[in-house]
mmCIF file of C-alpha atoms in Angstrom:
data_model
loop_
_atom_site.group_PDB
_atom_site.id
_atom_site.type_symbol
_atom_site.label_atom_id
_atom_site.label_comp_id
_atom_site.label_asym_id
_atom_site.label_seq_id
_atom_site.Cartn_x
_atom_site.Cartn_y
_atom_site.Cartn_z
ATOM 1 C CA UNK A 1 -4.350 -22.130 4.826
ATOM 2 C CA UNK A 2 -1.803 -19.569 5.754
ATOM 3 C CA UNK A 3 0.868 -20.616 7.791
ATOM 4 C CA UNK A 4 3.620 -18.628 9.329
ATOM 5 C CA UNK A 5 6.904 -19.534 11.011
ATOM 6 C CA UNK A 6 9.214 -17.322 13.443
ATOM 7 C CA UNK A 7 13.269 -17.473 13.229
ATOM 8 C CA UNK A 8 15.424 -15.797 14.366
ATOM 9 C CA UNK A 9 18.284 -15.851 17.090
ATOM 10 C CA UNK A 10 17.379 -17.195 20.445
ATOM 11 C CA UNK A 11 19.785 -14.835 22.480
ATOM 12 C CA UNK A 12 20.526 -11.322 21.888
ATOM 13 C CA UNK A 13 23.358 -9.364 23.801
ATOM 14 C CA UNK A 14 21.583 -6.256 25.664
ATOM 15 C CA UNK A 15 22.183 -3.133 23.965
ATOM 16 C CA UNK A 16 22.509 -5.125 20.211
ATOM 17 C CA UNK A 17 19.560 -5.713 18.270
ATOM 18 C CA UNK A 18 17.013 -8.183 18.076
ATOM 19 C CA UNK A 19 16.058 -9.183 14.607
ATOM 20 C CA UNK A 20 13.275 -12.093 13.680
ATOM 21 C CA UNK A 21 11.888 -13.180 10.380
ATOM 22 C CA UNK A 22 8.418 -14.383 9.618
ATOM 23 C CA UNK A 23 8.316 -16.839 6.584
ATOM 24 C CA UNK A 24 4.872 -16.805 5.481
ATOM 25 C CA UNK A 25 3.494 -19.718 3.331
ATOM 26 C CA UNK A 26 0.194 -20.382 2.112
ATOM 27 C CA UNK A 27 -0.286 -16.379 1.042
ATOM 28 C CA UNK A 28 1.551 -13.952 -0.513
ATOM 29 C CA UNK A 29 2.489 -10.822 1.809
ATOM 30 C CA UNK A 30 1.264 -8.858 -1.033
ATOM 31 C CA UNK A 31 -2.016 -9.979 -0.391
ATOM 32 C CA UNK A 32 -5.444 -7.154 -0.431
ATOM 33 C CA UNK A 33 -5.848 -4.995 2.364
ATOM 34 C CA UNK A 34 -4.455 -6.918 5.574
ATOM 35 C CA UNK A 35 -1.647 -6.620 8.080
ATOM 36 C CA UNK A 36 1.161 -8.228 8.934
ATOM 37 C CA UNK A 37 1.791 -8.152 12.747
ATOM 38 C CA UNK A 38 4.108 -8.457 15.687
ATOM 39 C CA UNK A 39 3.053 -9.078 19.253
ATOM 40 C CA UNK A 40 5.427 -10.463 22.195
ATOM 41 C CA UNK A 41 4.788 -12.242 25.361
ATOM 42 C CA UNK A 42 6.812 -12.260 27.964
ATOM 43 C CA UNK A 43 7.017 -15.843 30.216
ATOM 44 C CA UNK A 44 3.247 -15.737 32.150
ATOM 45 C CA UNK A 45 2.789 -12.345 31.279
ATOM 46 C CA UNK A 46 0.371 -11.107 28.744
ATOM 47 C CA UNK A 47 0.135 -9.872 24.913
ATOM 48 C CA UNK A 48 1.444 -6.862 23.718
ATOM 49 C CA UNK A 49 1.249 -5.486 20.448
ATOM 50 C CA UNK A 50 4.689 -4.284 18.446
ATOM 51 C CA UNK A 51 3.679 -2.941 14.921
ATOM 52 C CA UNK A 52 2.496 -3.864 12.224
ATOM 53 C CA UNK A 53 2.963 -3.783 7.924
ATOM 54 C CA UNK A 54 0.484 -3.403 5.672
ATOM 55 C CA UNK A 55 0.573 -4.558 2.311
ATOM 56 C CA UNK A 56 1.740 -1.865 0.734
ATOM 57 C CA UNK A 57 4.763 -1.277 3.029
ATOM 58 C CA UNK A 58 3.123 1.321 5.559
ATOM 59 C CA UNK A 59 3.894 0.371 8.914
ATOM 60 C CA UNK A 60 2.122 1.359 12.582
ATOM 61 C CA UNK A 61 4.065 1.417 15.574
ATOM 62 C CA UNK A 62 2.764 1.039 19.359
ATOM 63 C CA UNK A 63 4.260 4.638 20.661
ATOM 64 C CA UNK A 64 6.432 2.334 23.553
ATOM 65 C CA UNK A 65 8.688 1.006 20.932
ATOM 66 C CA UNK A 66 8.031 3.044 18.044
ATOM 67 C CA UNK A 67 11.568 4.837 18.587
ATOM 68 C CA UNK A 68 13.457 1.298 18.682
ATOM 69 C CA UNK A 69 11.186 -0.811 16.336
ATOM 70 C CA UNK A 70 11.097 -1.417 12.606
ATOM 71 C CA UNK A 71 8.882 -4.236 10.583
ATOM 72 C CA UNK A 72 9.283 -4.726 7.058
ATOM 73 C CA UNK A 73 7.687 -6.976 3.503
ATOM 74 C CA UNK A 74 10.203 -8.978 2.000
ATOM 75 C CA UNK A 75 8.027 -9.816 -1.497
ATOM 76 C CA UNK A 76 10.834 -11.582 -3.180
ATOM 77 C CA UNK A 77 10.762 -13.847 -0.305
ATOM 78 C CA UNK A 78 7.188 -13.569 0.981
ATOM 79 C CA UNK A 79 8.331 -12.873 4.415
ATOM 80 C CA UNK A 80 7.909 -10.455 6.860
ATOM 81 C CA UNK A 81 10.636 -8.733 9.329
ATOM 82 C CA UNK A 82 11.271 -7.370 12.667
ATOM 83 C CA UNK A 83 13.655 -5.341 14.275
ATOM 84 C CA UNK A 84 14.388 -4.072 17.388
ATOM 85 C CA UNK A 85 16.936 -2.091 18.389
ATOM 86 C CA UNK A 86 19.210 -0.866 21.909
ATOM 87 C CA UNK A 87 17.547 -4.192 23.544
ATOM 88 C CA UNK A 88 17.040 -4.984 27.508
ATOM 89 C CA UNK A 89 16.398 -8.007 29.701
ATOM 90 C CA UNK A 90 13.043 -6.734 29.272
ATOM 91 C CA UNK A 91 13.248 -7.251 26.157
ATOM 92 C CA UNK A 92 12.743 -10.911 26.616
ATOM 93 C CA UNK A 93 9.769 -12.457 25.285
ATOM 94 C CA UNK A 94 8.022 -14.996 22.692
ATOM 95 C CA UNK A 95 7.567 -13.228 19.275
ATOM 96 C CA UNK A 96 4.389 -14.065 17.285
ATOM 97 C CA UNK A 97 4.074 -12.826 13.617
ATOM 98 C CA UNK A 98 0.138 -12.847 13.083
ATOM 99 C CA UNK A 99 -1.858 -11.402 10.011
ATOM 100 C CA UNK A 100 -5.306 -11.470 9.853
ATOM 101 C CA UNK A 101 -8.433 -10.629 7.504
ATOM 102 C CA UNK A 102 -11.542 -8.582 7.163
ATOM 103 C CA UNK A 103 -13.004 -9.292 10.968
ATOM 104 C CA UNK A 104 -9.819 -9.790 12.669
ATOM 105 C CA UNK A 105 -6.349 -8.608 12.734
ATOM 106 C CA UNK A 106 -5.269 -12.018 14.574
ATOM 107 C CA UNK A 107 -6.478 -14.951 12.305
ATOM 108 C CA UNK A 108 -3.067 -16.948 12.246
ATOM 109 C CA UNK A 109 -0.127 -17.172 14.333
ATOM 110 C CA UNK A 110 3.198 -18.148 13.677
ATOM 111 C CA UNK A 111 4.055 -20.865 17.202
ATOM 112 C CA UNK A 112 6.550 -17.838 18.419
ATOM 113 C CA UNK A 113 10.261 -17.643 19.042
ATOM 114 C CA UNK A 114 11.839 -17.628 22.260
ATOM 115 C CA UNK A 115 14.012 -14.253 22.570
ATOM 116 C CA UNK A 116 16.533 -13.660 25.594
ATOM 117 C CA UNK A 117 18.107 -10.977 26.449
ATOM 118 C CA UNK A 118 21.525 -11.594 28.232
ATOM 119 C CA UNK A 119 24.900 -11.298 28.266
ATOM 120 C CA UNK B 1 -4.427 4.408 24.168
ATOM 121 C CA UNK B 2 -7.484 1.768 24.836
ATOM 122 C CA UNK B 3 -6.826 0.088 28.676
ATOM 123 C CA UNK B 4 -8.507 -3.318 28.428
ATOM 124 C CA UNK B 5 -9.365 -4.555 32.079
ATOM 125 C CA UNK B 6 -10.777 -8.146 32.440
ATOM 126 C CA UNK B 7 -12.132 -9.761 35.822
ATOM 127 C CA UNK B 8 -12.075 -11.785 36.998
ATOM 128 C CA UNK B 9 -7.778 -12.907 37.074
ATOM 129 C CA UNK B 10 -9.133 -16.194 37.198
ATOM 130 C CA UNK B 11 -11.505 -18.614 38.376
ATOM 131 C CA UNK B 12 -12.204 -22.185 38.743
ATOM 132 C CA UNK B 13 -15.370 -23.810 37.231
ATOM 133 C CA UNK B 14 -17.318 -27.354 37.473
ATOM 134 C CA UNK B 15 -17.186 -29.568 34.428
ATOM 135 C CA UNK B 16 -19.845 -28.810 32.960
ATOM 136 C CA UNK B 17 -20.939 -25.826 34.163
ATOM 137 C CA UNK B 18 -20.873 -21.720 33.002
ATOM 138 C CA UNK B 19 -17.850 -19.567 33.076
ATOM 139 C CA UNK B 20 -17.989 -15.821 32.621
ATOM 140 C CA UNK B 21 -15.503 -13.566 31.761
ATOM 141 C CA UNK B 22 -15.968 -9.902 31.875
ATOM 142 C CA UNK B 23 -14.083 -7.332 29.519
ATOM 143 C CA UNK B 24 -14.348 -3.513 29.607
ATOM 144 C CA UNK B 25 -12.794 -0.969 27.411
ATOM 145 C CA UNK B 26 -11.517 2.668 28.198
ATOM 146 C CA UNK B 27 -12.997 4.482 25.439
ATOM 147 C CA UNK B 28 -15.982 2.480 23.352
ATOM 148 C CA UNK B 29 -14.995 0.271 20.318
ATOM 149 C CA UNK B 30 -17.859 0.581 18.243
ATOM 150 C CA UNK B 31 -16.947 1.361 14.898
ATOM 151 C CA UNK B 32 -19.873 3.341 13.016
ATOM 152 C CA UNK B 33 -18.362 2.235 9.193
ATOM 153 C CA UNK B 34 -19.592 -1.307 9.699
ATOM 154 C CA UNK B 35 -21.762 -1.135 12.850
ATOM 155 C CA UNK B 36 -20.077 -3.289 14.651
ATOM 156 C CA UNK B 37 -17.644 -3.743 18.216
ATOM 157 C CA UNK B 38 -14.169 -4.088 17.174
ATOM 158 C CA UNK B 39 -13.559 -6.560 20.257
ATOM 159 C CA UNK B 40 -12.350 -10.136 19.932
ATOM 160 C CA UNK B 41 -11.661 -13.137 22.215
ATOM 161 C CA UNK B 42 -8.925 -15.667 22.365
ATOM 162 C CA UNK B 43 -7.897 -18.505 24.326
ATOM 163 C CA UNK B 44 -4.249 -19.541 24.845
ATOM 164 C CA UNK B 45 -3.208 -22.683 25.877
ATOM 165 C CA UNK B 46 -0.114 -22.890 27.438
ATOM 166 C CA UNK B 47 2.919 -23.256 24.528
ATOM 167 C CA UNK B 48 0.587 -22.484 21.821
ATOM 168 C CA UNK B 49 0.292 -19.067 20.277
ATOM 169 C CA UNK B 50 -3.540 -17.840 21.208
ATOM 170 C CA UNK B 51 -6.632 -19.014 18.911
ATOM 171 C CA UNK B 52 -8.940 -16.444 17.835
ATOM 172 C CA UNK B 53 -12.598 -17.434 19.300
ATOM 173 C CA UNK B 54 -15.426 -14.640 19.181
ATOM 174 C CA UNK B 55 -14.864 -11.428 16.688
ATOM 175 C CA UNK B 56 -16.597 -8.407 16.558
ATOM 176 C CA UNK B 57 -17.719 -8.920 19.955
ATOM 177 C CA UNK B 58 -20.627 -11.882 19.340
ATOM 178 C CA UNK B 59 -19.383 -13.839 15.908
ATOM 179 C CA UNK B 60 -17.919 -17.503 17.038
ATOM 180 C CA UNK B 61 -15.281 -18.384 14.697
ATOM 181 C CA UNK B 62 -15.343 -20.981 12.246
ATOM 182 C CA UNK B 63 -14.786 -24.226 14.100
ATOM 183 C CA UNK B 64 -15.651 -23.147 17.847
ATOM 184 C CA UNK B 65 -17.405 -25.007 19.564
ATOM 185 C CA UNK B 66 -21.560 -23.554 20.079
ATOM 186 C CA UNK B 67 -20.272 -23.779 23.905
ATOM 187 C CA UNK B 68 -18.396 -19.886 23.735
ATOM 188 C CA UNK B 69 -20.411 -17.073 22.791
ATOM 189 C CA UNK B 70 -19.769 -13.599 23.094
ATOM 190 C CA UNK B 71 -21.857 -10.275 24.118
ATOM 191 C CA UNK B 72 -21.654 -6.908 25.123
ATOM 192 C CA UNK B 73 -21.419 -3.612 23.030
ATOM 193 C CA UNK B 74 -19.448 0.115 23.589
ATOM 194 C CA UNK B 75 -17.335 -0.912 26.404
ATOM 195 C CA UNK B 76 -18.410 -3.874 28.148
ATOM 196 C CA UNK B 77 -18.413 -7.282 26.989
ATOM 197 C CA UNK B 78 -18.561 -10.709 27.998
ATOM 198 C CA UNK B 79 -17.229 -14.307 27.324
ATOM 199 C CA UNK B 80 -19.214 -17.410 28.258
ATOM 200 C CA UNK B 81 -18.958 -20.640 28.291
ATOM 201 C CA UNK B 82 -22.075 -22.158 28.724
ATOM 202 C CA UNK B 83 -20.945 -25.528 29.772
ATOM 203 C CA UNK B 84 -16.670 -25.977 30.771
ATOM 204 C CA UNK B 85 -14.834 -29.231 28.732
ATOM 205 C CA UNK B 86 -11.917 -29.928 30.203
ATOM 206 C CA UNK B 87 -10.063 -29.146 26.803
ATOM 207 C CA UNK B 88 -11.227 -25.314 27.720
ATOM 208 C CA UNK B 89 -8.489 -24.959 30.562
ATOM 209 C CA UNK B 90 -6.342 -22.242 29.460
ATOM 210 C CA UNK B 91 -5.689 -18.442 29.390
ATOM 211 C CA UNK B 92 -8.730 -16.130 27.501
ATOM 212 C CA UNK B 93 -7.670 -12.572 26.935
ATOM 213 C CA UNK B 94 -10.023 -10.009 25.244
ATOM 214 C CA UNK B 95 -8.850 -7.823 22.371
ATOM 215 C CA UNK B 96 -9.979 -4.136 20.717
ATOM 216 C CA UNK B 97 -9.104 -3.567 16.972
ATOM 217 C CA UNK B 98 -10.881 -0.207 17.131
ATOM 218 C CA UNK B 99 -7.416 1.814 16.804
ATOM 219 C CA UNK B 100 -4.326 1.062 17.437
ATOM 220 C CA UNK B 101 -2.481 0.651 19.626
ATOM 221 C CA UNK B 102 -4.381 -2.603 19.366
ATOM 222 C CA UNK B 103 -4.437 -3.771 22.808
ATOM 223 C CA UNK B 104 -5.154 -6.682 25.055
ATOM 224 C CA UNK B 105 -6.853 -7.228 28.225
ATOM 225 C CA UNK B 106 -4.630 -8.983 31.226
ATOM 226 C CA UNK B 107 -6.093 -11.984 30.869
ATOM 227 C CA UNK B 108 -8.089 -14.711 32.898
ATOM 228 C CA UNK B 109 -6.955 -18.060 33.956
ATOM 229 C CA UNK B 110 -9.948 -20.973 33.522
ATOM 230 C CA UNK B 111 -9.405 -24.096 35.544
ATOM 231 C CA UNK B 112 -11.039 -26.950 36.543
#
């Protein structure tokens, strides 16, 4: 059973960057031909989609953050990473880390991490 | 990108009787390599991350309850639940995995 687990800082300065870790057990982030997402959910607000890694290290961006956003594979410590840059209040969301498998790109779900923005 | 608009924003239902949620999609997400709808379901309850449901449109995940089933093709689809538990309050959103961006509908609140 994979099993993932979001850390990270809980408050982030606006303009600074946000940065949030993924430790995946269970599975190897090497694993086949799946992805490694980010999504974010603001407080009663819906989901929204960051990016994502594959496997092999390529990465695809959702074109609203692509200019401030970066995800990463950390093999050595089976982990995947997030980072967003030149942050705002809105900004402030849970983070889920989800990968998936054949039928789904949204199998398992980290429990999220509370991000705020403010100074 | 793929809008995903659900209806309704929410709505209350009788123990024990049907709810219906209704998804459509912008553009279809049909994908001709495996012949299926790239479209999922997934219910959130509130402080837990969502649970996957229904993939490629009609498939119940393992360890759903027979209660949810999904249907629809293209660009409209639907969620039911043929008879509401009280366990099944909570937020369902629908999701396309056609192309990304991979997107989400707004979501629709189930209560009691």
């Amino acid at each position: 059973q994979v099993q993932l687990q979001e850390s990270g800082p809980g408050l982030v300065k606006p303009s600074q960057t946000l940065s949030l870790t993924c430790i995946v057990s269970g599975d190897s982030v090497s694993r086949g031909t799946y992805y490694w997402s980010w999504l974010r959910q603001p407080a009663g607000k819906g989901l929204e989609w960051i990016g994502r890694v594959h496997s092999t290290g390529s990465t695809d961006y959702n074109a609203s953050l692509k200019s401030r956003v970066a995800i990463s594979v950390d093999r050595s410590n089976n982990q995947i990473s997030l980072r967003l840059t030149s942050v705002t209040a809105a900004d402030t969301a849970v983070y889920y880390c989800s990968t998936g498998n054949y039928y789904t790109d949204f199998l398992y779900w980290g429990q999220g991490a509370l991000v705020t923005v403010s100074s | 990108d793929i809008v995903m608009t659900q209806s309704p924003d929410s709505l209350a239902v009788s123990l024990g009787e049907r709810a219906t949620i209704n998804c459509k999609s912008s553009q279809s997400v049909f994908h001709s390599a495996n012949n299926k709808n790239r479209l999922a379901w997934f219910q959130q309850k509130p402080g837990q991350p969502p649970k996957l449901l229904i993939y490629w449109a009609s498939f119940r995940e393992s360890g759903v309850p027979d209660r949810f089933s999904g249907s629809g093709s293209e660009t409209d689809f639907t969620l039911t639940i043929s008879s509401l538990q009280a366990e099944d309050v909570a937020v369902y959103y629908c999701q396309q995995y056609c192309t990304t961006p991979l997107t989400f509908g707004g979501g629709t609140k189930v209560e009691i």
